[in-house]
mmCIF file of C-alpha atoms in Angstrom:
data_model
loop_
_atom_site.group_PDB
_atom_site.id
_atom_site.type_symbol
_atom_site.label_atom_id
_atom_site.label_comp_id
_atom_site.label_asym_id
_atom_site.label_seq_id
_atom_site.Cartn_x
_atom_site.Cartn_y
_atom_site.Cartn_z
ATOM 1 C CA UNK V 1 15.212 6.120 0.372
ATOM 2 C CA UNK V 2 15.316 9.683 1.088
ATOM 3 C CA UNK V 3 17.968 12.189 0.037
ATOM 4 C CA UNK V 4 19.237 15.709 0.360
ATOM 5 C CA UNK V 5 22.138 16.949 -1.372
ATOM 6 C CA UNK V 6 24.159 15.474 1.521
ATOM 7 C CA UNK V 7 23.174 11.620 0.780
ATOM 8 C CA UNK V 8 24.746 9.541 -1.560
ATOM 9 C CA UNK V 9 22.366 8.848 -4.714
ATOM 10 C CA UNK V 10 22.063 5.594 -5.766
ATOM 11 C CA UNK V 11 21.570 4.964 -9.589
ATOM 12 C CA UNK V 12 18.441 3.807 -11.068
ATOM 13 C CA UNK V 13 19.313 0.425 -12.120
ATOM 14 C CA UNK V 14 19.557 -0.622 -8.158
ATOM 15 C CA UNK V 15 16.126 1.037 -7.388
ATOM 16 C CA UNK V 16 14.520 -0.821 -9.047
ATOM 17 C CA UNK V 17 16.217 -3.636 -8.919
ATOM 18 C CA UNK V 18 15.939 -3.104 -4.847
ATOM 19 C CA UNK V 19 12.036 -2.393 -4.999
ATOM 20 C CA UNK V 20 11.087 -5.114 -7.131
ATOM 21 C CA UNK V 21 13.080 -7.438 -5.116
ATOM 22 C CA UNK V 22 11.228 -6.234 -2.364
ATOM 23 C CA UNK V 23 7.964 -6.541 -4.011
ATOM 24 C CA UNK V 24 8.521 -10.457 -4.638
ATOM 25 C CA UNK V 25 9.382 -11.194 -1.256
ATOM 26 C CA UNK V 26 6.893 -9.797 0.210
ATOM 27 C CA UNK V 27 4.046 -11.073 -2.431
ATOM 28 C CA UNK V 28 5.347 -14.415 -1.691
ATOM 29 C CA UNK V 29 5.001 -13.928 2.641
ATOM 30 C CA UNK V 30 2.089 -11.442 2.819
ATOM 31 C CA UNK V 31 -0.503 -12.584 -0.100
ATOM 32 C CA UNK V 32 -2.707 -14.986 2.097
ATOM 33 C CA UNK V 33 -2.218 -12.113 5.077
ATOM 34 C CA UNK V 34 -3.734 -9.418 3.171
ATOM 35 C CA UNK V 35 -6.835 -11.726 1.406
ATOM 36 C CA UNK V 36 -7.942 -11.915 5.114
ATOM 37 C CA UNK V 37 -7.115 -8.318 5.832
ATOM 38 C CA UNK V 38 -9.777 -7.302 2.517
ATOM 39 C CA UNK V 39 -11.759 -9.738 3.532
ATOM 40 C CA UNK V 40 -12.651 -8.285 6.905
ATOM 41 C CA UNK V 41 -12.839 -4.651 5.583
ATOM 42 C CA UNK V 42 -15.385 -5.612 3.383
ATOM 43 C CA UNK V 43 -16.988 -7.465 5.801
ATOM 44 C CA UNK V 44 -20.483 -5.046 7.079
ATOM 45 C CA UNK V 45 -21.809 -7.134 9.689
ATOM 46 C CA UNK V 46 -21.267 -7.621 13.483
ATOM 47 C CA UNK V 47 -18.475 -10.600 14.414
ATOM 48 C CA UNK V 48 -19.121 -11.955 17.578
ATOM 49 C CA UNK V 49 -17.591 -15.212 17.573
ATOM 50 C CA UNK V 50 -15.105 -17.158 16.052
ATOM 51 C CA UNK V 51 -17.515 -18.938 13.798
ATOM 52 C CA UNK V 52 -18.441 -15.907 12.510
ATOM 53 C CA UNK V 53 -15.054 -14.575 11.939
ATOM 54 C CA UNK V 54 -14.363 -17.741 10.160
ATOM 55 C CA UNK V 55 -17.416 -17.837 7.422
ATOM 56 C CA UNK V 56 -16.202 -14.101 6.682
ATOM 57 C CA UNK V 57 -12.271 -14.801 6.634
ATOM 58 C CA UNK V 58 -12.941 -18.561 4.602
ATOM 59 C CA UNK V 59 -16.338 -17.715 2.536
ATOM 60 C CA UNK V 60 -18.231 -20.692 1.364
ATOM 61 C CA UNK V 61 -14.965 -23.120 2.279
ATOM 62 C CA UNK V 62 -15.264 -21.943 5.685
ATOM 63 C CA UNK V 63 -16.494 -25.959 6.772
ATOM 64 C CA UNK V 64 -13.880 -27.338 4.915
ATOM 65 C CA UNK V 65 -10.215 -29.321 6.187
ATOM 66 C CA UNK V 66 -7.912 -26.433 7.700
ATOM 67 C CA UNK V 67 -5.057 -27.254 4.859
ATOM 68 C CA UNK V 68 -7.841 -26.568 1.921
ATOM 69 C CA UNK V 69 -9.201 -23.847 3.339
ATOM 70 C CA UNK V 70 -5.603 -21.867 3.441
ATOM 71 C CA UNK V 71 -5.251 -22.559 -0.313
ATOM 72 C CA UNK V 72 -8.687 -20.793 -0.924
ATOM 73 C CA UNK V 73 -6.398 -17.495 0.817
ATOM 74 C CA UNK V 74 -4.573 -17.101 -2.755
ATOM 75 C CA UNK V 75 -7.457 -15.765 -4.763
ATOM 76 C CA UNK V 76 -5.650 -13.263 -7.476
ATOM 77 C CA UNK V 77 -2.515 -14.001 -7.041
ATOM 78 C CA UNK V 78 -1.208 -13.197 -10.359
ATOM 79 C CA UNK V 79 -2.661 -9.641 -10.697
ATOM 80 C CA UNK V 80 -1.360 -9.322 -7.029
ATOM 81 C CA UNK V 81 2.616 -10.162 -7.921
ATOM 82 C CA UNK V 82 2.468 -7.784 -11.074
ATOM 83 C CA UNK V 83 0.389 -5.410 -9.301
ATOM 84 C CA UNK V 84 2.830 -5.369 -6.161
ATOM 85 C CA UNK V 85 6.337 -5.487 -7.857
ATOM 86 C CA UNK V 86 5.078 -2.691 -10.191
ATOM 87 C CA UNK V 87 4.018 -0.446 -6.942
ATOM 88 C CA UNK V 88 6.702 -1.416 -5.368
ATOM 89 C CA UNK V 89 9.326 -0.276 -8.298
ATOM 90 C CA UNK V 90 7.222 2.722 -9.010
ATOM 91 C CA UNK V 91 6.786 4.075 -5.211
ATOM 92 C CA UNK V 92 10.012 2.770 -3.264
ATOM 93 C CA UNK V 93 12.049 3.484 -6.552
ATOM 94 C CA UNK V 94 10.235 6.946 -7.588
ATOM 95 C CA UNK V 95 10.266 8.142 -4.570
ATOM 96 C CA UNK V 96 14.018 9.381 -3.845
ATOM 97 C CA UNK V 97 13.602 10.915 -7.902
ATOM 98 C CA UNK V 98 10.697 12.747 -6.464
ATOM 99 C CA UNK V 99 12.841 13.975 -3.282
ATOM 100 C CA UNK V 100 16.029 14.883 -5.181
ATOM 101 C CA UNK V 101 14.061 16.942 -7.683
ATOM 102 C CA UNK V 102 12.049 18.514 -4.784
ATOM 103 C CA UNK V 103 15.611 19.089 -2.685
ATOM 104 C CA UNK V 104 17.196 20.623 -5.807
ATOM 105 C CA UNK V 105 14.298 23.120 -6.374
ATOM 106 C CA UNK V 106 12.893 23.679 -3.035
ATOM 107 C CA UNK V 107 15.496 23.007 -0.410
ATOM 108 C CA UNK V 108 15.931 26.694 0.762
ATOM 109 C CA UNK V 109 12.204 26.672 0.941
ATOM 110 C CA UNK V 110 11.609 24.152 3.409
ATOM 111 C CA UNK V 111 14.805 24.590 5.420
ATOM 112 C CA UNK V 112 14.338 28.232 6.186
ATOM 113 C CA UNK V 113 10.499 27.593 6.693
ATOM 114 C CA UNK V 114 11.168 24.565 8.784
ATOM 115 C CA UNK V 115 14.835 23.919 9.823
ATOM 116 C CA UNK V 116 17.104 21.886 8.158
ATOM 117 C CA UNK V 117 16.432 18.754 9.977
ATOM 118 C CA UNK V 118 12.868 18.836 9.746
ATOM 119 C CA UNK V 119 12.621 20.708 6.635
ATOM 120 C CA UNK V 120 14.932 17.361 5.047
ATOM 121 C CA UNK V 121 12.247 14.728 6.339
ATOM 122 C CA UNK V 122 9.467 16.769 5.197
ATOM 123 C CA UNK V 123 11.030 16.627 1.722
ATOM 124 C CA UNK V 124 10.976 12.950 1.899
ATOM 125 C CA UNK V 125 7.486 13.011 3.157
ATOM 126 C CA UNK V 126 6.167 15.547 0.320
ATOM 127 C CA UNK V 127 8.152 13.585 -2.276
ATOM 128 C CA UNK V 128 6.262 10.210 -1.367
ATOM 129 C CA UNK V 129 2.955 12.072 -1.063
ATOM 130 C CA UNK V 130 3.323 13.090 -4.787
ATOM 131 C CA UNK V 131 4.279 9.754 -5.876
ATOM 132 C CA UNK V 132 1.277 8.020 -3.874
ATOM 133 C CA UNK V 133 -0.956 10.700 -5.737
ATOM 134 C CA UNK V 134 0.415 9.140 -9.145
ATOM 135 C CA UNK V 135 -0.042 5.628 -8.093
ATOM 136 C CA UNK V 136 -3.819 5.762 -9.021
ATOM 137 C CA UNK V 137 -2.204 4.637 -12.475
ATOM 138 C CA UNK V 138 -1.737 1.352 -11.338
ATOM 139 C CA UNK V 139 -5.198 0.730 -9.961
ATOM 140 C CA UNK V 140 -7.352 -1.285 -12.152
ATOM 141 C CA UNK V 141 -4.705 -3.637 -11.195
ATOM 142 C CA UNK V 142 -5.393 -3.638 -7.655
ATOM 143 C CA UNK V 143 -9.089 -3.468 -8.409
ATOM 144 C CA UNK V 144 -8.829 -6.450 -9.930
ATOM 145 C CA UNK V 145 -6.856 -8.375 -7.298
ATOM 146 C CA UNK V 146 -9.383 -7.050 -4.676
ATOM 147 C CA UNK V 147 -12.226 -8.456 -6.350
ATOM 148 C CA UNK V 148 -10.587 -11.876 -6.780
ATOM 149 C CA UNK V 149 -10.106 -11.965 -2.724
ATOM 150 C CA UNK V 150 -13.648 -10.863 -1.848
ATOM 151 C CA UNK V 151 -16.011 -10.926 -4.960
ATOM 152 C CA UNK V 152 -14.686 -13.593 -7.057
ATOM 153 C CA UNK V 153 -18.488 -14.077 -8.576
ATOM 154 C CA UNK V 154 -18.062 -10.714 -10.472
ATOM 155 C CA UNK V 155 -15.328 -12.387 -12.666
ATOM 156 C CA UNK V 156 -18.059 -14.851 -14.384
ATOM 157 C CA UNK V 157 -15.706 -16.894 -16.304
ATOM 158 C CA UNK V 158 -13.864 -13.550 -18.192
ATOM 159 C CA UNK V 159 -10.436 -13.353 -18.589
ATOM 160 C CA UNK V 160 -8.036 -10.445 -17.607
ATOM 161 C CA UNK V 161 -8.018 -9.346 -21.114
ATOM 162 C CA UNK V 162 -12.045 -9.267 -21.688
ATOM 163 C CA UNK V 163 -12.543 -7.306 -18.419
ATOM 164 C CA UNK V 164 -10.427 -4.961 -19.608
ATOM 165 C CA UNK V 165 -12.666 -5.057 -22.724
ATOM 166 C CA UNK V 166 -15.932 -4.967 -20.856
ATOM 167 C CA UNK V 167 -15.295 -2.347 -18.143
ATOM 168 C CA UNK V 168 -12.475 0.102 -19.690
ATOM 169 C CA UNK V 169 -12.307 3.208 -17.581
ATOM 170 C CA UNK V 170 -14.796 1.575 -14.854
ATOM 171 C CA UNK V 171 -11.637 0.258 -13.385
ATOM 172 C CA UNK V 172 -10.732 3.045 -12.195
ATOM 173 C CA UNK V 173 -13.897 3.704 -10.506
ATOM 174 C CA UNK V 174 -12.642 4.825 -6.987
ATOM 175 C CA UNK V 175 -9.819 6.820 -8.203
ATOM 176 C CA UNK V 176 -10.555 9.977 -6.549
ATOM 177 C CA UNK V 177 -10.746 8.017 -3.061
ATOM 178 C CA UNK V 178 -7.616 6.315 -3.521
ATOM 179 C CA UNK V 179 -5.835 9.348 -4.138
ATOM 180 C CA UNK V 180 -7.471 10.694 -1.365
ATOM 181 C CA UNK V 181 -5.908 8.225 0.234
ATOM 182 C CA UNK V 182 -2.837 7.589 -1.256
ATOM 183 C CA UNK V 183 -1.897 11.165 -0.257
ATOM 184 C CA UNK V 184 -1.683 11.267 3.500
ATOM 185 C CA UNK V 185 -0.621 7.856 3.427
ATOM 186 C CA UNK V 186 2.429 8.340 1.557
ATOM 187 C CA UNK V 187 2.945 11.535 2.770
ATOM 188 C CA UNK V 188 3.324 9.692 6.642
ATOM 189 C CA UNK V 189 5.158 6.842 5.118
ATOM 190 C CA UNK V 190 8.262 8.233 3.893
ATOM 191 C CA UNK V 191 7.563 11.299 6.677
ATOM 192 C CA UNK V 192 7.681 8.954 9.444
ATOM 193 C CA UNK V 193 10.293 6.690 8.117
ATOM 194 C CA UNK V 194 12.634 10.262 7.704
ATOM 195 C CA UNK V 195 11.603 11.179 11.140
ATOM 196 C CA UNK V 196 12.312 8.493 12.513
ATOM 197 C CA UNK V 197 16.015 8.682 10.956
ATOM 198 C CA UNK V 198 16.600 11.984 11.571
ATOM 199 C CA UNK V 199 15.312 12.155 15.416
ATOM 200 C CA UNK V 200 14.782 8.676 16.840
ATOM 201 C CA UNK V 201 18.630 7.283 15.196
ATOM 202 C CA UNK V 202 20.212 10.527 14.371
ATOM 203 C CA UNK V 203 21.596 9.836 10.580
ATOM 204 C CA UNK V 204 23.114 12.300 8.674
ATOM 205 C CA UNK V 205 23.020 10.214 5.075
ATOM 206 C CA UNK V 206 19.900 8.244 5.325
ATOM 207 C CA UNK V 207 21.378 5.503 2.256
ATOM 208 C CA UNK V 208 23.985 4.509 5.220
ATOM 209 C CA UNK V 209 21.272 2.977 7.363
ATOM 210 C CA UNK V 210 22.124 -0.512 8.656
ATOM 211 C CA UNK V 211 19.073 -3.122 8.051
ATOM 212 C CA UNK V 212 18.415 -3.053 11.356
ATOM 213 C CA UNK V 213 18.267 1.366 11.575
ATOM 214 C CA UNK V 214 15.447 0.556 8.495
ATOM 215 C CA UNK V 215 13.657 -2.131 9.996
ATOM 216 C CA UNK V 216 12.950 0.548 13.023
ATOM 217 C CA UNK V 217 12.020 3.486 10.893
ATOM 218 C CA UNK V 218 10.333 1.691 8.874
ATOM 219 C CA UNK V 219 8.254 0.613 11.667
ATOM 220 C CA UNK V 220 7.573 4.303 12.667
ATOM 221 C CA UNK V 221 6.443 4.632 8.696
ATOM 222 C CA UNK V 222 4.345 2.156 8.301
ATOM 223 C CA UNK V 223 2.644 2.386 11.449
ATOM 224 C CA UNK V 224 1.788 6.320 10.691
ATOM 225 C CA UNK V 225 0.614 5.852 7.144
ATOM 226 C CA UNK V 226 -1.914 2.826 8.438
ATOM 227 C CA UNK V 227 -3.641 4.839 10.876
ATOM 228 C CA UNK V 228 -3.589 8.306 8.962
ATOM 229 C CA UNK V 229 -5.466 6.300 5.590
ATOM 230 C CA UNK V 230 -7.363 3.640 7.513
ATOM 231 C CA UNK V 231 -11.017 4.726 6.914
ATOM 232 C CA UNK V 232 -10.159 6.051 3.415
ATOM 233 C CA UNK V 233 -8.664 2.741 2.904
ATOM 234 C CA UNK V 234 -11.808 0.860 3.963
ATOM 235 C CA UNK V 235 -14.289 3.147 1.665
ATOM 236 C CA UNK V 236 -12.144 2.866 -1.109
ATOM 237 C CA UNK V 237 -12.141 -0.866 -0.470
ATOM 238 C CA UNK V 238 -15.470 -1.405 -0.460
ATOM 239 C CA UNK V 239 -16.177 0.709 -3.630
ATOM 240 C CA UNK V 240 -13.639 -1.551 -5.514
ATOM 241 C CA UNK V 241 -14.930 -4.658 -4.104
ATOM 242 C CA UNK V 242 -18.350 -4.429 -5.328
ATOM 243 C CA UNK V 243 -20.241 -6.220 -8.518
ATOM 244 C CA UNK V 244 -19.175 -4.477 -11.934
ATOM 245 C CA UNK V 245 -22.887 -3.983 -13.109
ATOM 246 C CA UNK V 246 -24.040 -2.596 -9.412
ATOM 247 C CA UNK V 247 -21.224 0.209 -8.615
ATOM 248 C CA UNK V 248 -21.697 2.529 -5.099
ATOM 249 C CA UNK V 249 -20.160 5.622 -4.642
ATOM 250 C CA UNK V 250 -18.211 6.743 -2.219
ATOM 251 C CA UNK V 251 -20.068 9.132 -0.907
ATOM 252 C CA UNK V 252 -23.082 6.463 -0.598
ATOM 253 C CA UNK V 253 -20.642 3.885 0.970
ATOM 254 C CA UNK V 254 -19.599 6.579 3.250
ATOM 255 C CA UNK V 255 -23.359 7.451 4.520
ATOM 256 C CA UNK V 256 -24.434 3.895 4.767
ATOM 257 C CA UNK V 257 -21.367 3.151 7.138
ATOM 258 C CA UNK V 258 -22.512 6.280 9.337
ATOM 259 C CA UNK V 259 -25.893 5.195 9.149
ATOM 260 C CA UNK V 260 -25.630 1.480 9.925
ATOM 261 C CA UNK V 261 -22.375 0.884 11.520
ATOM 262 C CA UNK V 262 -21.645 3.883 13.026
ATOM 263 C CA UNK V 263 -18.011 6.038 13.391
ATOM 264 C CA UNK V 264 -15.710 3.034 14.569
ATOM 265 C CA UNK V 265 -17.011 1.334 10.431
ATOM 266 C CA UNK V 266 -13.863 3.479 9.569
ATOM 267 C CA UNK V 267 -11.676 1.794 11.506
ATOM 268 C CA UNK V 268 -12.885 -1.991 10.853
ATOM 269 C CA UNK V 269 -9.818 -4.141 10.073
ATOM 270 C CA UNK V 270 -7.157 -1.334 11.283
ATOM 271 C CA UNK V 271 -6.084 -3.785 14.566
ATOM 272 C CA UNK V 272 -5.702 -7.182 11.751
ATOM 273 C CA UNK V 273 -3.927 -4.539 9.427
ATOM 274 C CA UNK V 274 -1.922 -2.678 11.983
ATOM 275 C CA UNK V 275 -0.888 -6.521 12.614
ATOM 276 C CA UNK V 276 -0.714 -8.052 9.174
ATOM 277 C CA UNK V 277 -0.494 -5.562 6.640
ATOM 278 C CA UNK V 278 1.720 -3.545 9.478
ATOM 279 C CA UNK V 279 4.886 -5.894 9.412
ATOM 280 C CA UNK V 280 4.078 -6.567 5.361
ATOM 281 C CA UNK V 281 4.698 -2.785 4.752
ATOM 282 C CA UNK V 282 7.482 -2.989 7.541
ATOM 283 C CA UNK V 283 9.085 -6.049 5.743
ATOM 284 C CA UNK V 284 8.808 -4.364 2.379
ATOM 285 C CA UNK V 285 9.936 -1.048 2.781
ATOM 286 C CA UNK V 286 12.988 -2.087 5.451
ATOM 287 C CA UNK V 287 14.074 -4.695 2.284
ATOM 288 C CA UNK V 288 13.947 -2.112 -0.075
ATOM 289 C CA UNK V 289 16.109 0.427 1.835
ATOM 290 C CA UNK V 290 18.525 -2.229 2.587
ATOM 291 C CA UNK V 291 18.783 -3.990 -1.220
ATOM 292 C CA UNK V 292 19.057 -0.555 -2.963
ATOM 293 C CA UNK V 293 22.243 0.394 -1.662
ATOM 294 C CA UNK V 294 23.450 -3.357 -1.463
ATOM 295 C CA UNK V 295 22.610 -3.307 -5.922
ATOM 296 C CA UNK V 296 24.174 0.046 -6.144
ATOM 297 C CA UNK V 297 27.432 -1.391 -4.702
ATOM 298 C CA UNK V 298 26.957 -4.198 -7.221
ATOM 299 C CA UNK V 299 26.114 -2.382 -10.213
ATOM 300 C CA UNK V 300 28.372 0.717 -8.975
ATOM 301 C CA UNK V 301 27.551 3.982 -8.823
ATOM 302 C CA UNK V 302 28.234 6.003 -12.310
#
């Protein structure tokens, strides 16, 4: 996933191939995972017991059979898998096109600012920090899959297509917050994961990894860009997860949580994520790494 001049390039075909591969398998695993995860971000009141936890993780099903309630955990699926294997492709597969543009034009730069080795992973990590910027593009998507999971009421009946009618740019409402925290994230992502290669496993060509070389940095990735984006992730969460006709800044959002639920509000949901939406990234990004290189042998390398 990330290059210098010294790693072998795979061709574009395989990335995205590899990413949206990814992004299937881990729709298919995680989707129920991370309904809970939202669910509990956008949760503002005190849990104290597991009765509690279950009315906010289940909703209004939360008395029902244990088998029906897990099928109420699929809310949105649909704008979830495009909305996924699109990220996926765009971030996992635009992301070594960022670096090798950045390593052709600014190599020198970072190596004689920083060292070679760290000036390499610090590439990678600026190179995934610009693509995380540009995936705001994608987010009326996950707006809309948000809402499905924790505010299914604000649908009303309307289609995707008459949403789209009705609220236009208001789907993007949040944008500046989820760049905001798209950046860091991204940045420690692919910063961590090349860390992690460069130190902790000591690879010269990061595109020879072995599955088991990404599973671990991938681990050190995910794990940093979690806890770096955490409580812009749970502003920007709660912004997107409110009523269409009764929007809340973030700025508001952000006072209220000070106000009513104090400093640790920023952190609500980071122990579930760290522990669900942890091994999803984990499971996604390791894939990705690993099924790139495996399509580029396929497809061969032109």
């Amino acid at each position: 996933m990330s290059h210098s001049h010294t790693d072998k390039k795979q061709s574009g075909i395989a990335r995205v191939l590899g990413s949206a591969s990814a992004g299937i398998c881990e729709i298919g695993v995680f989707h129920p995972v991370d309904t809970v995860s939202k669910r509990l971000m956008s949760n503002n009141t005190r849990v104290t017991n597991l009765s509690q936890l279950n009315s906010v993780i289940f909703r209004e099903h939360a008395s029902e059979a244990l088998g029906k309630r897990l099928f109420t955990l699929f809310p949105g699926l649909g704008y979830a898998a495009v909305y996924k294997i699109l990220q996926r492709v765009y971030k996992y597969g635009g992301q070594p096109f960022a670096n090798e543009f950045l390593t052709k034009n600014f190599k020198d730069t970072y190596d004689n600012a920083f060292g070679a080795k760290t000036g390499k992973a610090l590439l990678s990590a600026t190179a995934g920090s610009l693509i995380g910027i540009g995936e705001v593009v994608l987010l009326p998507l996950d707006v809309l899959k948000i809402k499905r999971q924790t505010n299914p009421e604000s649908f009303r009946g309307r289609g995707f297509l008459k949403i789209i009618q009705d609220e236009g740019l208001g789907l993007y409402r949040g944008w500046g917050w989820t760049m905001a925290r798209n950046a860091p994230g991204s940045f420690a992502l692919f910063g961590g994961n090349a860390f992690a290669k460069e130190y902790i496993l000591g690879l010269q060509d990061y595109s020879q990894a072995t599955w088991g070389q990404n599973f671990v940095s991938s681990i050190v990735g995910a794990s940093a860009s979690l806890i770096v984006s955490a409580p812009l992730d749970v502003i920007k969460t709660r912004i997107q997860n409110r009523n269409f006709e009764n929007p809340e800044s973030g700025l508001t959002i952000m006072k209220n949580m000070l106000k009513n639920e104090g400093i640790t509000s920023f952190f609500k949901g980071l122990t579930p994520k760290l522990l669900t939406t942890g091994p999803k990234l984990v499971f996604s990004f390791a894939l990705a790494q690993s099924l790139i290189p495996a399509f580029d042998k396929v497809f061969g390398n032109k």
